[in-house]
Coordinates of C-alpha atoms and ligand atoms in Angstrom, one line a residue:
M29 CA 17.3 149.3 -30.8
E30 CA 20.7 147.7 -31.0
H31 CA 23.6 149.7 -29.7
Q32 CA 21.2 152.4 -28.4
H33 CA 20.7 153.7 -24.9
G34 CA 18.9 156.8 -23.6
S35 CA 16.8 158.3 -26.3
S36 CA 18.9 158.6 -29.4
C37 CA 22.5 158.2 -28.2
P38 CA 24.5 155.3 -29.6
I39 CA 26.5 153.4 -27.0
P40 CA 29.8 155.2 -26.9
V41 CA 33.0 153.5 -27.8
I42 CA 36.5 154.7 -27.1
A43 CA 38.9 152.9 -29.5
I44 CA 42.5 152.8 -28.4
D45 CA 44.9 151.3 -30.9
G46 CA 48.7 151.3 -31.0
P47 CA 51.8 149.1 -31.1
S48 CA 52.8 146.5 -28.6
A49 CA 53.7 147.7 -25.1
S50 CA 52.6 151.2 -25.7
G51 CA 50.7 151.1 -22.4
K52 CA 47.3 151.0 -24.2
G53 CA 46.1 148.1 -22.1
T54 CA 46.7 149.8 -18.8
V55 CA 45.4 153.2 -20.1
A56 CA 42.3 151.6 -21.6
A57 CA 41.5 149.6 -18.5
R58 CA 41.9 152.7 -16.3
V59 CA 39.8 154.9 -18.6
A60 CA 37.1 152.2 -18.5
Q61 CA 37.2 152.2 -14.7
R62 CA 36.9 155.9 -14.5
L63 CA 33.9 156.1 -16.8
H64 CA 32.4 152.9 -15.5
F65 CA 32.5 151.5 -19.0
H66 CA 33.1 147.9 -20.2
Y67 CA 36.6 147.0 -21.3
L68 CA 37.7 144.9 -24.3
D69 CA 41.2 143.6 -24.4
S70 CA 41.1 142.4 -28.0
G71 CA 44.8 141.3 -28.0
A72 CA 43.8 138.7 -25.3
L73 CA 41.5 137.1 -27.9
Y74 CA 44.4 136.6 -30.3
R75 CA 46.6 135.4 -27.5
L76 CA 43.9 132.9 -26.5
V77 CA 43.7 131.6 -30.1
A78 CA 47.5 131.1 -30.0
L79 CA 47.2 129.3 -26.7
A80 CA 44.3 127.1 -27.8
A81 CA 46.2 126.2 -30.9
S82 CA 49.3 125.2 -29.0
R83 CA 47.2 123.1 -26.6
A84 CA 45.4 121.4 -29.5
G85 CA 48.6 120.9 -31.5
V86 CA 47.4 123.1 -34.3
S87 CA 50.1 124.7 -36.5
L88 CA 50.2 128.5 -36.6
E89 CA 50.4 128.1 -40.4
D90 CA 47.1 126.2 -40.6
E91 CA 44.7 129.1 -41.3
P92 CA 41.5 127.0 -41.6
R93 CA 42.0 125.1 -38.3
L94 CA 43.0 128.3 -36.5
A95 CA 39.9 130.1 -37.8
S96 CA 37.7 127.3 -36.7
L97 CA 39.4 127.4 -33.2
A98 CA 38.8 131.1 -33.1
G99 CA 35.1 130.7 -34.0
R100 CA 34.4 128.3 -31.2
L101 CA 36.8 129.7 -28.6
D102 CA 35.4 129.0 -25.1
A103 CA 36.7 132.2 -23.5
R104 CA 35.4 134.2 -20.6
F105 CA 36.5 137.5 -19.1
A106 CA 35.4 137.7 -15.5
D107 CA 36.7 138.6 -12.0
D108 CA 39.9 140.2 -13.4
E109 CA 40.8 136.8 -14.9
I110 CA 40.6 135.3 -18.4
W111 CA 39.2 131.8 -18.7
L112 CA 39.8 129.3 -21.5
D113 CA 37.9 126.1 -21.6
G114 CA 36.6 126.8 -18.0
E115 CA 40.1 127.3 -16.5
P116 CA 41.9 130.5 -15.6
V117 CA 44.8 131.1 -18.0
G118 CA 47.0 133.0 -15.6
L119 CA 50.2 134.8 -16.5
G120 CA 51.1 132.4 -19.3
L121 CA 48.9 134.5 -21.6
R122 CA 51.3 137.4 -21.3
S123 CA 54.5 135.4 -22.0
E124 CA 56.6 136.4 -25.0
A125 CA 55.8 133.0 -26.7
C126 CA 52.1 133.8 -26.5
S127 CA 52.7 137.4 -27.8
Q128 CA 54.6 136.1 -30.8
G129 CA 51.9 133.4 -31.4
A130 CA 49.2 136.0 -31.1
S131 CA 50.9 138.2 -33.7
R132 CA 51.2 135.2 -36.1
V133 CA 47.6 134.0 -35.8
A134 CA 46.4 137.6 -36.1
A135 CA 47.8 137.9 -39.6
W136 CA 45.2 135.4 -40.9
P137 CA 42.1 137.1 -42.4
T138 CA 39.7 134.3 -41.5
V139 CA 40.9 134.3 -37.9
R140 CA 40.2 138.0 -37.6
E141 CA 36.8 137.5 -39.2
A142 CA 35.9 134.8 -36.8
L143 CA 36.6 137.1 -33.8
L144 CA 34.6 140.1 -35.1
A145 CA 31.2 139.4 -33.7
R146 CA 32.6 138.4 -30.3
Q147 CA 34.4 141.7 -30.1
R148 CA 31.4 143.8 -31.1
A149 CA 29.3 142.0 -28.4
F150 CA 31.3 143.9 -25.8
R151 CA 29.6 147.1 -26.8
Q152 CA 27.1 147.4 -24.0
A153 CA 25.7 150.3 -22.0
P154 CA 26.9 152.5 -20.6
G155 CA 29.9 152.3 -22.9
L156 CA 33.0 150.5 -24.0
V157 CA 36.7 151.2 -24.1
A158 CA 38.4 148.8 -26.6
D159 CA 42.1 148.3 -27.1
G160 CA 44.0 146.7 -29.9
R161 CA 45.3 147.3 -33.4
D162 CA 42.1 147.7 -35.5
M163 CA 39.5 148.9 -33.0
G164 CA 39.0 152.2 -34.8
S165 CA 39.6 151.0 -38.3
V166 CA 37.7 147.7 -38.5
V167 CA 35.9 146.6 -35.4
F168 CA 34.3 149.9 -34.3
P169 CA 34.8 152.3 -37.3
E170 CA 32.0 154.5 -35.9
A171 CA 33.7 154.8 -32.5
T172 CA 33.0 158.0 -30.6
L173 CA 36.7 158.6 -30.0
K174 CA 39.7 157.0 -31.6
I175 CA 43.1 157.2 -30.1
F176 CA 46.4 156.0 -31.5
L177 CA 48.6 155.5 -28.5
T178 CA 52.3 155.0 -29.1
A179 CA 55.8 155.6 -27.7
S180 CA 59.3 155.0 -29.0
A181 CA 60.3 151.3 -29.4
E182 CA 63.0 151.7 -26.6
V183 CA 60.5 153.1 -24.1
R184 CA 58.0 150.4 -25.0
A185 CA 60.6 147.6 -24.6
D186 CA 61.6 149.1 -21.2
R187 CA 58.0 149.2 -20.0
R188 CA 57.3 145.7 -21.2
Y189 CA 60.5 144.4 -19.5
K190 CA 59.6 146.0 -16.2
Q191 CA 56.0 144.6 -16.5
L192 CA 57.3 141.1 -17.1
I193 CA 59.8 141.2 -14.2
E194 CA 57.2 142.6 -11.9
K195 CA 54.9 139.7 -12.7
G196 CA 57.8 137.4 -11.9
L197 CA 58.2 136.3 -15.5
H198 CA 61.6 135.7 -17.0
A199 CA 62.7 138.5 -19.3
N200 CA 65.8 139.8 -21.1
M201 CA 65.9 143.4 -22.3
E202 CA 67.5 142.5 -25.7
D203 CA 64.9 139.8 -26.4
V204 CA 62.1 142.1 -25.4
L205 CA 63.3 145.0 -27.7
R206 CA 63.7 142.5 -30.5
D207 CA 60.2 141.1 -29.9
V208 CA 58.7 144.6 -29.9
R209 CA 60.4 145.5 -33.2
Q210 CA 59.5 142.2 -34.8
R211 CA 55.8 142.5 -33.8
D212 CA 55.8 146.2 -35.0
E213 CA 57.0 145.0 -38.3
R214 CA 54.6 142.1 -38.6
D215 CA 51.6 144.0 -37.3
S216 CA 52.2 147.0 -39.6
T217 CA 53.0 145.1 -42.8
R218 CA 50.3 142.4 -42.8
A219 CA 47.7 142.6 -45.6
V220 CA 44.6 142.7 -43.3
A221 CA 43.9 145.3 -40.7
P222 CA 47.5 146.5 -40.5
L223 CA 48.5 148.6 -37.5
K224 CA 48.5 152.2 -38.5
K225 CA 47.1 155.5 -37.3
G226 CA 43.9 156.3 -39.0
V227 CA 43.3 159.9 -40.2
D228 CA 40.4 160.2 -37.8
A229 CA 42.5 159.0 -34.8
R230 CA 44.2 161.3 -32.3
L231 CA 47.8 160.6 -31.8
L232 CA 48.9 160.3 -28.2
D233 CA 52.7 159.8 -27.9
T234 CA 53.4 158.6 -24.3
T235 CA 57.2 158.6 -24.6
G236 CA 57.5 161.3 -22.0
L237 CA 54.1 160.7 -20.3
S238 CA 53.2 158.7 -17.2
I239 CA 50.3 156.3 -17.3
D240 CA 48.3 158.8 -15.2
D241 CA 49.0 161.6 -17.7
A242 CA 47.9 159.4 -20.6
V243 CA 44.7 158.5 -18.8
E244 CA 43.9 162.1 -18.2
A245 CA 44.6 163.0 -21.8
V246 CA 42.2 160.4 -23.1
L247 CA 39.5 161.5 -20.6
A248 CA 40.0 165.1 -21.7
Y249 CA 39.6 164.1 -25.4
Y250 CA 36.5 162.2 -24.5
R251 CA 34.9 165.1 -22.7
Q252 CA 35.4 167.1 -25.9
V253 CA 33.5 164.7 -28.1
C254 CA 31.2 162.9 -25.6
P255 CA 27.8 163.2 -27.3
C256 CA 25.5 162.8 -24.3
Ligands
CDP546 O1 50.0 144.0 -25.1 P1 50.6 144.0 -26.4 O2 50.4 145.2 -27.2 O3 52.0 143.5 -26.4 O4 49.8 142.8 -27.2 P2 48.3 142.5 -27.4 O5 47.5 143.8 -27.5 O6 47.8 141.6 -26.4 O7 48.3 141.9 -28.8 C1 49.0 140.7 -29.1 C2 49.0 140.6 -30.6 O8 47.7 140.4 -31.1 C3 49.6 141.8 -31.4 O9 50.9 141.7 -31.6 C4 48.8 141.8 -32.7 O10 49.4 141.0 -33.7 C5 47.5 141.0 -32.4 N1 46.3 141.9 -32.3 C6 45.7 142.3 -33.5 O11 46.1 141.9 -34.5 N2 44.6 143.0 -33.4 C7 44.1 143.4 -32.3 N3 42.9 144.2 -32.3 C8 44.7 143.1 -31.1 C9 45.9 142.4 -31.1

C-alpha cells in the first residue's frame, strides 16, 4: 500500500518549518542522519526554479513559464550535491540572489502546485525529515511530528552571515539582516501557503540553543510521538 511499511504503520514524516536562517536545514539534516531517514530540503527546489529561470531568461513575474519550468525541473539530490540539468549547482544555490529569487518564485500558486508531487515522492521508508515553510501545513498535513523552528531575526542573520563567510561567499551583515527581514515579510504575507506556525506544530525557539540542543529536542519530541 502506498506510504505503508511494516504492518499498519504509515511511513513517518517529521515536518520542520520555520523562517529563513532559523537553522532548520542543519537541524533537519542531522535529525535525518540520526534516524537514518531520508531528507527533503524543499527550499532547494524553489532555489532551483529561480536558478533555472535565470539561466533560461524567464522573468520572475512570468508565473505560467515559471510553473512550467518547475514542472519539468531536471533536478537530482545525490552524493551531498544538488544537480540541475545534469550538472552540480555548487554554492551558487545558497547565494543571496538565489534566496531572494526563490522567495519570489515561491509566492506563485502554480509554481507551488507544480512542485507538490515531487516533494511527496521523498516520503520513503524508513521515514522522512522535510524542511521548509509549508511541510506541515500543505505538503505533509498528516506528518507524524510538526516542528516550527525559529529564532530572533538578529540571531538568524548572524547565523546566516557566518554560514556564508564560512563557505567563502561574500556577505555583509546589514544586507543579510535586511534579506532575512524582507523574506520573513514576503513569506508570511503571501496568499498561498504563508509561513506561520500551525496549531498542531510544536514551537522550538533556538535563539539560545545550539544546533546540537535543537537536534536533541526534535529527537525527544519524536520519541514521544513515534508510532512504531
Ligand atoms: O535556508 P533558508 O531558510 O534561507 O531558505 P530555503 O529554505 O532554502 O528557502 C528559500 C525560499 O524558498 C524561502 O524564502 C521561501 O520563500 C521559499 N520556500 C517556500 O516557499 N516553501 C518551502 N517549503 C521552502 C522554501
